[in-house]
Short mmCIF file of C-alpha atoms and ligand atoms in Angstrom, two decimals:
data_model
loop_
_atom_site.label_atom_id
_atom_site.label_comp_id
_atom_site.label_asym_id
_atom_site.label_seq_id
_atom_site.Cartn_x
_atom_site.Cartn_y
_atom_site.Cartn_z
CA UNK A 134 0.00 0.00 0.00
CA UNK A 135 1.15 3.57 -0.92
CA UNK A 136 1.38 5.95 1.88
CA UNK A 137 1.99 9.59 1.57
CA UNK A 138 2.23 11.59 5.07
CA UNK A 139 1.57 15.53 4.63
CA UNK A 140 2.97 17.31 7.66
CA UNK A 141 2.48 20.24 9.73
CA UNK A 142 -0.03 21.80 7.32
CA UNK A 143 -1.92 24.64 8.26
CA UNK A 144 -5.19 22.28 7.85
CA UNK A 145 -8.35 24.57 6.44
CA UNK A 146 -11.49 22.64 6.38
CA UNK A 147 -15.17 22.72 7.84
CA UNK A 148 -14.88 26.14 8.82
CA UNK A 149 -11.30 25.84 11.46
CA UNK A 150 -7.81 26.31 10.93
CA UNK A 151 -5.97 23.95 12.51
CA UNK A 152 -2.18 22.35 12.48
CA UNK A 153 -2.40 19.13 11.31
CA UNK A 154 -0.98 15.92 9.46
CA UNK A 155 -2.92 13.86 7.21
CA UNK A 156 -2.15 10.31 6.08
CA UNK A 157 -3.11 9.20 2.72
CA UNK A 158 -3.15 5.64 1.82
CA UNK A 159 -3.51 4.64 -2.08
CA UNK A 160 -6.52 7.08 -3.06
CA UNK A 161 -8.10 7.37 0.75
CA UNK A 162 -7.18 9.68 3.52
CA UNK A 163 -6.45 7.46 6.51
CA UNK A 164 -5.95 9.70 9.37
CA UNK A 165 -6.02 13.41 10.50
CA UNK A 166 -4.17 14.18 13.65
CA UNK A 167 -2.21 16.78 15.02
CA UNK A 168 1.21 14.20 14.86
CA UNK A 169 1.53 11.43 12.76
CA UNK A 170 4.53 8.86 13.12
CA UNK A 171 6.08 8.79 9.50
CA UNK A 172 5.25 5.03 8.63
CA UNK A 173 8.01 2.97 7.08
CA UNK A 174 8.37 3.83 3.40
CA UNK A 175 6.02 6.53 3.40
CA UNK A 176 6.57 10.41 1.17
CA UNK A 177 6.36 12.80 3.35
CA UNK A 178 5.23 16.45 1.97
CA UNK A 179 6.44 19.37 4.60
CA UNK A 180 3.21 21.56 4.42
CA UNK A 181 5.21 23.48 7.36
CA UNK A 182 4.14 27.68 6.89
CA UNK A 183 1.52 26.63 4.08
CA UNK A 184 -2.21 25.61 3.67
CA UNK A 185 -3.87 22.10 3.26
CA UNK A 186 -7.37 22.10 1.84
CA UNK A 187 -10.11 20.19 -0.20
CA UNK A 188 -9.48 20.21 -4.01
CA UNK A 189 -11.07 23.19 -5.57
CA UNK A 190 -14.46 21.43 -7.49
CA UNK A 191 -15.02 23.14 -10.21
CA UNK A 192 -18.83 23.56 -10.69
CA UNK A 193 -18.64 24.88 -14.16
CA UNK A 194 -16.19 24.71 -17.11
CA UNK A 195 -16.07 24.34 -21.04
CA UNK A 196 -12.94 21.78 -21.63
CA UNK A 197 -14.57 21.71 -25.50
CA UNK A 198 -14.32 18.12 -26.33
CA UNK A 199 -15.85 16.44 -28.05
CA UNK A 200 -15.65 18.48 -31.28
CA UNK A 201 -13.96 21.88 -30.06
CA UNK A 202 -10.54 20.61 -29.09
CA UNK A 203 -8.12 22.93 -31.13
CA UNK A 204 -9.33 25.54 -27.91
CA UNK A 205 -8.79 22.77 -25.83
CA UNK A 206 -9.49 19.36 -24.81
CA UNK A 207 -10.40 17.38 -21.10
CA UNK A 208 -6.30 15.83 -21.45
CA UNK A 209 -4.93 19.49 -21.27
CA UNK A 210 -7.44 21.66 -19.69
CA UNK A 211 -7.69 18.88 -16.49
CA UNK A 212 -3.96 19.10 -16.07
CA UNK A 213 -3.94 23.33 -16.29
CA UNK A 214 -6.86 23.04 -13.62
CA UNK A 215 -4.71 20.41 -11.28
CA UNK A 216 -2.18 22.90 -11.51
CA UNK A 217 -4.44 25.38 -10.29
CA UNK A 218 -5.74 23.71 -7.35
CA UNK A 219 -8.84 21.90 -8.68
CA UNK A 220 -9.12 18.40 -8.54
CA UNK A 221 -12.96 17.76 -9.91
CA UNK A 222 -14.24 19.21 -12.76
CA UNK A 223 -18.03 19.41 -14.03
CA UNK A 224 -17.86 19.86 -17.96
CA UNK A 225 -20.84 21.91 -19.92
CA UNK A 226 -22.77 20.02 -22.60
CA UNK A 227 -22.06 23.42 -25.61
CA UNK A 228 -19.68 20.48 -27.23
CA UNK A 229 -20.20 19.17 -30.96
CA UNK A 230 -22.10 16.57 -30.77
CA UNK A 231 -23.79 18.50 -27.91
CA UNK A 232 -24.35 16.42 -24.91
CA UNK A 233 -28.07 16.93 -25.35
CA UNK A 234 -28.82 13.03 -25.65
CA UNK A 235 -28.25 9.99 -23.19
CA UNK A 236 -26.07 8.69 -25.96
CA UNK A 237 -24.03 11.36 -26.19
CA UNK A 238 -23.63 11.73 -22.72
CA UNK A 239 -22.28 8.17 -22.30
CA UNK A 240 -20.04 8.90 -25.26
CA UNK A 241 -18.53 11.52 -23.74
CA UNK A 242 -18.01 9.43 -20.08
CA UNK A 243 -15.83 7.09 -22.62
CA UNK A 244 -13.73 9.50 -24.23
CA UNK A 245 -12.94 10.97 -20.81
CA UNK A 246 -11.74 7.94 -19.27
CA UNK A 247 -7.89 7.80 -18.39
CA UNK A 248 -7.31 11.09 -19.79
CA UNK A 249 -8.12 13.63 -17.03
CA UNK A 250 -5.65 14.81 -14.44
CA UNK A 251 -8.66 15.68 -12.28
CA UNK A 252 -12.07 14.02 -11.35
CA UNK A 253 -14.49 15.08 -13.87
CA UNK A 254 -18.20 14.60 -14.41
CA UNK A 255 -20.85 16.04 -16.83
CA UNK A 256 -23.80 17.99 -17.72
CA UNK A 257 -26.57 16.91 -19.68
CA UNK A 258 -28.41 19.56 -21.93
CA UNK A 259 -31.45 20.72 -22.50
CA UNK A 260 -33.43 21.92 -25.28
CA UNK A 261 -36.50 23.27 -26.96
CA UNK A 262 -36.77 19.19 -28.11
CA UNK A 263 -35.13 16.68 -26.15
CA UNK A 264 -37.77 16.98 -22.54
CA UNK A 265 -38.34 13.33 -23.06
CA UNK A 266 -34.25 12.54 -22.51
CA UNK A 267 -34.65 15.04 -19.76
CA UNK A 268 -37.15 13.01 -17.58
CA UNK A 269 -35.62 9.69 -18.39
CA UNK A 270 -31.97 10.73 -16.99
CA UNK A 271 -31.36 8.75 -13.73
CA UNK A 272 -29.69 10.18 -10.54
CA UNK A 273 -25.80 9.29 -11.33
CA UNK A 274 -25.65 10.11 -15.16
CA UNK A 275 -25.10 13.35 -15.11
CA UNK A 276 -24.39 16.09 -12.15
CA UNK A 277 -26.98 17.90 -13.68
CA UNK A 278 -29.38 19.23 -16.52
CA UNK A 279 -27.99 22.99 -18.27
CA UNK A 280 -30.91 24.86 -19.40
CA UNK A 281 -29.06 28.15 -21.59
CA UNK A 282 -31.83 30.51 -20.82
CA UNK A 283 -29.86 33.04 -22.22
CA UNK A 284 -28.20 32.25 -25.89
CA UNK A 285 -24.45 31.96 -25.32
CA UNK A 286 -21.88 30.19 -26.91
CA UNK A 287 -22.99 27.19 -29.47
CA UNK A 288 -26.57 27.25 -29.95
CA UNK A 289 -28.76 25.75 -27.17
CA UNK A 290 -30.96 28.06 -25.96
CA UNK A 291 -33.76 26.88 -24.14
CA UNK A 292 -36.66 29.76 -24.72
CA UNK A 293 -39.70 27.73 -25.35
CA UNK A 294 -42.57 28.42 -22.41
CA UNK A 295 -43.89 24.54 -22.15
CA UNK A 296 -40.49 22.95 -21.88
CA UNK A 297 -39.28 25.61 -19.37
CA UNK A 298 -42.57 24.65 -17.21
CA UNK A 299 -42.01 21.12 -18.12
CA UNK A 300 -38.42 20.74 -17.55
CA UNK A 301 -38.72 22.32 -14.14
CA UNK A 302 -41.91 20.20 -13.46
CA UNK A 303 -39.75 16.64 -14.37
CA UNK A 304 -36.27 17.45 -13.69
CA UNK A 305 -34.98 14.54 -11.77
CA UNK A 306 -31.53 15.84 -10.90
CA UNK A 307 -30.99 19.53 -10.28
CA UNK A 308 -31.20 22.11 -13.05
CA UNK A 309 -28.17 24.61 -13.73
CA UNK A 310 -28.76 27.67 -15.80
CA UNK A 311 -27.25 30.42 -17.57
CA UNK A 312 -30.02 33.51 -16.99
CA UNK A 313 -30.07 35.98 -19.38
CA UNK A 314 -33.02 36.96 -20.83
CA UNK A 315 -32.13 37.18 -25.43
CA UNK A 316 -34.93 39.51 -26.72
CA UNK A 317 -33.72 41.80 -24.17
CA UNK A 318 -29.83 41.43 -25.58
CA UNK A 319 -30.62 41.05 -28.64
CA UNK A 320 -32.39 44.44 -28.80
CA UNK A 321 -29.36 46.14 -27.01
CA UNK A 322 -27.40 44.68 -29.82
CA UNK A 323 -29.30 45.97 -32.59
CA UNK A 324 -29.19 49.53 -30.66
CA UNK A 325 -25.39 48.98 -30.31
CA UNK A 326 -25.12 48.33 -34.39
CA UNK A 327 -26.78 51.43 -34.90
CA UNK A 328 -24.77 53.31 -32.98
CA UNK A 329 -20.96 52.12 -33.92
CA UNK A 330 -21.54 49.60 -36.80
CA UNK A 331 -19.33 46.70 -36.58
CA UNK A 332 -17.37 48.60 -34.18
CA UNK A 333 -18.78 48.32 -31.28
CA UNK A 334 -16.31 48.85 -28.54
CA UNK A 335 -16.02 45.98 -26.01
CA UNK A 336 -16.65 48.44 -22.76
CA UNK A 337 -20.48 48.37 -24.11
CA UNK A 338 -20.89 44.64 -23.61
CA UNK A 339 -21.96 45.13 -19.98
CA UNK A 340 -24.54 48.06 -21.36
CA UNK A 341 -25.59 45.11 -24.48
CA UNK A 342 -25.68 42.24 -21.78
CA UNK A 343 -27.31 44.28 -19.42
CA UNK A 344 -28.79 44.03 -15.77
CA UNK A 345 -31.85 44.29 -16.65
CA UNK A 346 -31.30 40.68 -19.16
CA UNK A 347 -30.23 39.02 -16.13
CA UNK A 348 -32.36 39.73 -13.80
CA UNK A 349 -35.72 38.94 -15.95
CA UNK A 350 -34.18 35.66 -16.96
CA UNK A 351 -33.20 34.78 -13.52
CA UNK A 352 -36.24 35.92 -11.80
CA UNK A 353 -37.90 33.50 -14.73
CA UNK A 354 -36.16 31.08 -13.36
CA UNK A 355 -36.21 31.24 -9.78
CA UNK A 356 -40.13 31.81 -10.03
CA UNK A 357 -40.24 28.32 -12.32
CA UNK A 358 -38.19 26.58 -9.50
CA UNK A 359 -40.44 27.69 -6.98
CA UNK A 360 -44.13 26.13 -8.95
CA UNK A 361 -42.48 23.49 -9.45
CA UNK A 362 -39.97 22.15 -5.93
CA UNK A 363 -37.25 21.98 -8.59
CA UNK A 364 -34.03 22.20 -7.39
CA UNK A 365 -32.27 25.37 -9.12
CA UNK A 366 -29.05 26.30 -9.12
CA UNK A 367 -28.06 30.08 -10.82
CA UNK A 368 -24.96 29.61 -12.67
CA UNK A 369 -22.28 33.28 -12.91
CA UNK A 370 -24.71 35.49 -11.43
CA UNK A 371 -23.29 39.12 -11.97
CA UNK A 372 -25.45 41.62 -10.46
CA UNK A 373 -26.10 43.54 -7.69
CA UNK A 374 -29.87 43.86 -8.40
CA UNK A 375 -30.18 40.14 -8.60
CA UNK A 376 -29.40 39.39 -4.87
CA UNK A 377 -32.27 39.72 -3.29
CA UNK A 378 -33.50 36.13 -5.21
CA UNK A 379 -30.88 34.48 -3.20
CA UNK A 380 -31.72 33.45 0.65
CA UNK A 381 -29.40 33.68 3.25
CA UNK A 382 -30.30 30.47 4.16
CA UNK A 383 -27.93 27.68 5.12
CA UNK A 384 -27.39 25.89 1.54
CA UNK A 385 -28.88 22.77 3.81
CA UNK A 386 -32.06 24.16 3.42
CA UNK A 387 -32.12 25.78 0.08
CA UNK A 388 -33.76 24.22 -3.08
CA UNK A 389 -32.43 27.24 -5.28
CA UNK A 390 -28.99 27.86 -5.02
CA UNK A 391 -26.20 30.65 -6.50
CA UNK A 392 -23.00 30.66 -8.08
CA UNK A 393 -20.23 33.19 -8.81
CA UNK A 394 -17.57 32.88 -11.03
CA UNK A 395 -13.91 34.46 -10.09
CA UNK A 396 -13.56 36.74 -13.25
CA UNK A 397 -17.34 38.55 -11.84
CA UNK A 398 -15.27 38.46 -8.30
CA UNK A 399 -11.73 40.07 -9.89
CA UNK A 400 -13.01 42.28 -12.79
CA UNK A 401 -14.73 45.11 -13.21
CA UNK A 402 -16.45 47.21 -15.96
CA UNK A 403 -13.00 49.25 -15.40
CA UNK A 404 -11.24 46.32 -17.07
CA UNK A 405 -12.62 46.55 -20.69
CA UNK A 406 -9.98 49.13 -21.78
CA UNK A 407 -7.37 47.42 -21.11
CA UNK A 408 -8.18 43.73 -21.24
CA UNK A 409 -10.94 44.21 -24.09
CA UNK A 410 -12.00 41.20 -25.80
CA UNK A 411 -9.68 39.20 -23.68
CA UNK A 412 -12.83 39.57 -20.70
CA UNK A 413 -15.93 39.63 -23.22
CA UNK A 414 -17.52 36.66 -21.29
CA UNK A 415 -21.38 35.59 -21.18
CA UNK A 416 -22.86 37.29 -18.44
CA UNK A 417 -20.45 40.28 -18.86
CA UNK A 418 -18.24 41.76 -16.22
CA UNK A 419 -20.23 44.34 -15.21
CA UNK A 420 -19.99 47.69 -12.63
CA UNK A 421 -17.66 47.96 -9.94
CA UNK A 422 -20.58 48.37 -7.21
CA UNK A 423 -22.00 44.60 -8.57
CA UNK A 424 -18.87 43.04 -7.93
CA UNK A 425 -18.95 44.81 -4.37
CA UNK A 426 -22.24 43.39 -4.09
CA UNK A 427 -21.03 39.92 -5.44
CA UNK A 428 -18.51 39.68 -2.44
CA UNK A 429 -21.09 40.55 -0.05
CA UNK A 430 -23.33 38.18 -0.85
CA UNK A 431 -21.03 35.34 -0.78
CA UNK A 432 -20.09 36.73 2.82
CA UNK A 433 -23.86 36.91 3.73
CA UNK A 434 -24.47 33.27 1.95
CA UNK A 435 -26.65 33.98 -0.78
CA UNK A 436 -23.86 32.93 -2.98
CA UNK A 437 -23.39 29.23 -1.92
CA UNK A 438 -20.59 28.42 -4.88
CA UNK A 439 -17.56 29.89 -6.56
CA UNK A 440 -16.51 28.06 -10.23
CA UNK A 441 -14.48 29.12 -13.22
CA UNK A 442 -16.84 29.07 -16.41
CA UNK A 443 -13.50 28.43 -17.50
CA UNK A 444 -14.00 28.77 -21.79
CA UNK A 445 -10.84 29.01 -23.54
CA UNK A 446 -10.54 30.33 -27.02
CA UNK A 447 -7.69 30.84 -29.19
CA UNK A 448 -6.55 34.20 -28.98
CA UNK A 449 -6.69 34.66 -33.04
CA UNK A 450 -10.76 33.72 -31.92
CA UNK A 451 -10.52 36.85 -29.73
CA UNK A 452 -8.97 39.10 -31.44
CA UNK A 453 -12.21 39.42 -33.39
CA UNK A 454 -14.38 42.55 -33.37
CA UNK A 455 -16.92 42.57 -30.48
CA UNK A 456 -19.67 40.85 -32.79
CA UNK A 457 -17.36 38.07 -34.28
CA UNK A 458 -15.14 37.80 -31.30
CA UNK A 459 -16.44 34.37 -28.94
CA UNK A 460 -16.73 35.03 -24.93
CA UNK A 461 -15.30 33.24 -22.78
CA UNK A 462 -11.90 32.98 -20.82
CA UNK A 463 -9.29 30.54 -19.94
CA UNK A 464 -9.58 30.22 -15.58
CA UNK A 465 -8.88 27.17 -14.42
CA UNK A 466 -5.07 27.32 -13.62
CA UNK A 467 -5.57 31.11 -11.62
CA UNK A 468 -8.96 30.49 -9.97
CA UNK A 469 -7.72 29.20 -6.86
CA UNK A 470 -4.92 32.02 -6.97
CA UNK A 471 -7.59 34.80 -7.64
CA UNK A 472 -9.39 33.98 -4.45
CA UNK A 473 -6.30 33.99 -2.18
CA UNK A 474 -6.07 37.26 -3.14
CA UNK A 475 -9.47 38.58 -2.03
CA UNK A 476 -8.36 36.90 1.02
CA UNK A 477 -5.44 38.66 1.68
CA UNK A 478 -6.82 42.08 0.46
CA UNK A 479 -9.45 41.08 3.50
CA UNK A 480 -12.33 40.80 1.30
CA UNK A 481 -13.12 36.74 1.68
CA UNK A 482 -11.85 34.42 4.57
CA UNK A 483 -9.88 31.21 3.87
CA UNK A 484 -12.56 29.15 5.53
CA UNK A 485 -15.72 30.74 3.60
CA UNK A 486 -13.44 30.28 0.21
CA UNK A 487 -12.87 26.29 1.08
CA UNK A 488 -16.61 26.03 2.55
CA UNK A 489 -17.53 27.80 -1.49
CA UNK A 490 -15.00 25.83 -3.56
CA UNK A 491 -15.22 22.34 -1.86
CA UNK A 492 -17.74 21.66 0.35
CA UNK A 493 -20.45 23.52 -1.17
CA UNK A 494 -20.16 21.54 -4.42
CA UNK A 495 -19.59 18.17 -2.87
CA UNK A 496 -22.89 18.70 -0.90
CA UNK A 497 -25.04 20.49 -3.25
CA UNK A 498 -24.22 17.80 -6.08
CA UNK A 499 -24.12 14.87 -3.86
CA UNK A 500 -20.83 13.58 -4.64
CA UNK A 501 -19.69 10.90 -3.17
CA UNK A 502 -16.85 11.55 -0.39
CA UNK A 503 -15.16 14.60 -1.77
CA UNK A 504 -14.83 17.97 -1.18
CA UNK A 505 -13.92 17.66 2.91
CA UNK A 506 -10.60 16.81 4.38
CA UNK A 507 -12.65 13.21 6.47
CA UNK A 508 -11.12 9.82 7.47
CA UNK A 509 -12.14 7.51 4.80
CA UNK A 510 -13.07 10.21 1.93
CA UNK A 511 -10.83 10.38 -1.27
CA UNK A 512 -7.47 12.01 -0.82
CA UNK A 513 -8.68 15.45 -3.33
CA UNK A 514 -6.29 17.85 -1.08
CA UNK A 515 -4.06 21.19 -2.41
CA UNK A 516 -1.20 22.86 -0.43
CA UNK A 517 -1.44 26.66 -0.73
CA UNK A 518 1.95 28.64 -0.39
CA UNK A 519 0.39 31.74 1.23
CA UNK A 520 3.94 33.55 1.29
CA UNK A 521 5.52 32.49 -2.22
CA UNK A 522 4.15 34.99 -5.05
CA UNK A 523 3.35 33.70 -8.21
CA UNK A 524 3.83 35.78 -11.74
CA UNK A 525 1.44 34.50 -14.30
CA UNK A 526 3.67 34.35 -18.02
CA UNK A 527 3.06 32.77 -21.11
CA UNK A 528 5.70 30.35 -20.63
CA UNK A 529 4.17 28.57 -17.38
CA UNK A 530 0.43 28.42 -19.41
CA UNK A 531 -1.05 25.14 -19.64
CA UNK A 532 -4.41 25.85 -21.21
CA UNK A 533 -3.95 24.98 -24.68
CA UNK A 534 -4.91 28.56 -25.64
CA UNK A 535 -2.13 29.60 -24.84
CA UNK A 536 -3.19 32.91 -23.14
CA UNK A 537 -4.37 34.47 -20.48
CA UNK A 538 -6.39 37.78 -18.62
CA UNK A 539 -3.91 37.30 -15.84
CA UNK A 540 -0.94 37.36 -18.20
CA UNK A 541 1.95 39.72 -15.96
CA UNK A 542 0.36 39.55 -12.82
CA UNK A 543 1.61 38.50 -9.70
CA UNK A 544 -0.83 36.46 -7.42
CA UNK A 545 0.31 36.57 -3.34
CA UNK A 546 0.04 32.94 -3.14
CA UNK A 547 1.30 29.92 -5.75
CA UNK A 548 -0.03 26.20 -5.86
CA UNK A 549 2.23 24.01 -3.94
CA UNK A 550 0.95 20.59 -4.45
CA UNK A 551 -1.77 19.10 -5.73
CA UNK A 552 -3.06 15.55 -5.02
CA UNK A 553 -6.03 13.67 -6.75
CA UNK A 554 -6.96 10.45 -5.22
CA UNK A 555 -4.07 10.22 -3.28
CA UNK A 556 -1.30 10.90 -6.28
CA UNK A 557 0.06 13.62 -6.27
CA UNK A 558 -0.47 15.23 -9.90
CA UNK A 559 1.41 18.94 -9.17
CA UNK A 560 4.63 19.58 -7.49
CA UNK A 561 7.02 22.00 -7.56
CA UNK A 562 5.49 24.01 -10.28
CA UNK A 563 5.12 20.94 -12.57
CA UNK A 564 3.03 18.68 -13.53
CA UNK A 565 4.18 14.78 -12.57
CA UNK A 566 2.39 13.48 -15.27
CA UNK A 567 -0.10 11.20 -13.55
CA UNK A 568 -3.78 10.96 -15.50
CA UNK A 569 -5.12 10.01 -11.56
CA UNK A 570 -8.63 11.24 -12.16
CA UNK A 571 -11.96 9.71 -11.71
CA UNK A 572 -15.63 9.84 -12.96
CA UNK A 573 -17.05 11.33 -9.85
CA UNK A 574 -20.35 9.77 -8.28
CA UNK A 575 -23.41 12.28 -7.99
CA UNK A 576 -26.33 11.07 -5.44
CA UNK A 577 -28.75 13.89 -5.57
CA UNK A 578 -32.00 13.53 -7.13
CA UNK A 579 -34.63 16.62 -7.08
O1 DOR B 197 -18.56 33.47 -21.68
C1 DOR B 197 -19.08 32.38 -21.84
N1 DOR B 197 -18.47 31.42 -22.56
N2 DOR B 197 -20.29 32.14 -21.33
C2 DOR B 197 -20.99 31.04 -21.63
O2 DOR B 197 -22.09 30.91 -21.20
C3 DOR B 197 -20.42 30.03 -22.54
C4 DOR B 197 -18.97 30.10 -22.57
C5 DOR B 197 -18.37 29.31 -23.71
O3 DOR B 197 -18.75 28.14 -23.89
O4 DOR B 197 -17.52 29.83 -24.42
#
């Protein structure tokens, strides 16, 4: 049996801080204690001045396979996000063939197998014609059903009236959706091409993709949820005005449910002259006051989850005019990074990010003994250097786009090590090469 012994870590998890060693044995932790004899044979990691905590699971990305895999693929997009701290993954269904059928679903379970650096599982999609393949998914398949009701990237909006109220009325797993409302955007667009032509600056894509979008899609949504005892979860909320949906509520006793995405934590509307295209992302980074109010409401726990939306494109893709140019941005390796930087500016503590990364997904998915730092549970762990910087450049890039918004920036904190199922996968600001991740089990039905 393989043992690996990390020692004197600064142990984050369940809402302490606490010095701590943690035995791993093959893919389980075996024991937490505050001193553990090194057994014969064992690695030992010296967390010693640094930070143990759950793997970062990563609610929502785009790793664009099948069909999409010249802007990535699940082989090099799981290794950038193990190198960022995130050992589970939960993939979007805006692939080609989109996951939008049990088949394709299945297909996609096959192609990921031995390939990922990190545990991965996937979405199922909706449409306006597949409700039958909606009610016939069984608790397990998928983590959940994505409803676009908002057109975004690749074609699946979901807009028709009778499958919204039927999908919410059959749903057996939880629904996840992007809110924001087209007619509305589509309008603004139309406005926006009067006004500049093809030349419509990128600073107006918060005015095009506007508050006032989200919040009637998401209030659409939340009000479905509610007729029907669906369980709802609001993916990259972005608004201040759109708060007040949210309860305060312990996510125990929630059936709808928020999420925030880092870029809405990190960027605001200030951003667009510099970074431009390079932060057009669907909903768009909007006002500095909503990304104040973002923060708050993860503090106050109206926000129960913070994921990536990680979406790489090339960067010929982006360099587009604002029209032709695709959102989306690469995330995964700098999420983790991002947020240890809203915890040293004092804006986040450590144990509300690790109860909003890790626990919050493991428990509002159901998945099977992740996310927490327990005796028996799957040995998903990262080590934080808190006092080593880290310089984002394109030569330590992983994402096969090769670029990035962070690009020149130096983050207070760097990934140490990062561990799926008990191999370590990151060290010493490389990648060891191990494909150690799993399909990950989800137990929640509506
Ligand atoms: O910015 C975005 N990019 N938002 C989405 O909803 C989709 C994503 C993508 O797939 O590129």
């Amino acid at each position: 049996m393989a043992h690996l012994l990390v020692s004197n870590a600064r142990l984050v998890n369940e809402g302490e801080i606490r010095e701590a060693d943690v035995l791993i044995e093959d893919d389980r932790i075996t024991r937490i204690d505050a001193s553990i004899a090194v057994p014969d044979g064992a690695d030992v990691i010296d967390a010693a001045g640094k930070y143990l905590l759950p793997g970062m699971i990563d609610d929502q990305v785009h790793f664009r396979e099948p069909g999409m895999t010249h802007k990535g693929d699940l082989a090099t997009e799981s290794a950038a996000a193990a190198a960022g701290g995130i050992t589970s993954f939960m993939d979007m269904p805006n692939v080609n063939p989109q996951t939008t059928t049990r088949t394709a679903l299945a297909d996609k379970y096959a192609v990921a197998e031995g390939r990922c650096t990190a545990n991965y599982g996937f979405y199922f999609g909706a449409t306006n014609g597949n409700i039958e393949e909606v009610k016939a998914l069984e608790v397990g398949e998928a983590c959940g059903i994505k409803a676009f009701m908002g057109a975004s990237t690749g074609d699946m909006l979901v807009d028709d009236p009778e499958v919204l109220e039927r999908m919410f009325e059959h749903a057996p797993i939880m629904v996840v959706t992007h809110c924001e409302h087209s007619p509305t955007i589509w309008d603004n667009e139309a406005k926006a091409r009067a006004k500049y032509g093809e030349q419509v600056p990128f600073s107006e894509h918060p005015k095009i993709r506007s508050a006032a979008a989200c919040l009637a899609s998401s209030t659409l949504a939340v009000d479905l949820a509610r007729r029907h005892d669906a369980l709802l979860h609001i993916l990259h909320l972005t608004t201040a005005i759109e708060m007040d949906l949210f309860s305060k509520a312990h996510r125990s006793e929630k059936r709808i449910t928020a999420e925030v995405c880092v870029h809405h934590l990190w960027f605001d509307e200030s951003s667009y002259e510099q970074l431009g295209s390079k932060i057009k992302c669907n909903p768009a980074i909007k006002r500095a006051a909503d990304r104040k109010a973002l923060v708050a409401a993860l503090n106050e726990g109206r926000i129960d989850i913070i994921a990536t939306d990680h979406a790489p494109h090339t960067a010929s893709e982006k360099a587009a005019s604002y029209f032709e140019a695709p959102a989306g941005l690469p995330l995964v390796q700098h999420a983790m990074l991002t947020l240890f930087d809203l915890v040293a500016d004092g804006q986040i503590n450590i144990e509300l990010l690790v109860d909003r990364v890790s626990h919050a997904p493991a428990d509002l998915f159901g998945i099977t003994e992740r996310g927490y730092v327990r005796e028996g549970y799957f040995a998903d762990l990262v080590i934080v250097d808190p006092a080593m910087p880290y310089t984002v450049s394109k030569n330590n890039l992983l994402s096969k786009c090769q670029w990035s918004p962070f690009e020149g920036h130096q983050f207070s904190a760097s990934i140490d090590t990062t561990i799926v199922n008990g191999q370590v996968v990151f060290r010493d600001g490389k990648l060891t090469g191990h494909i150690a991740g799993r399909r990950m089990e989800f137990t929640r039905a509506r």
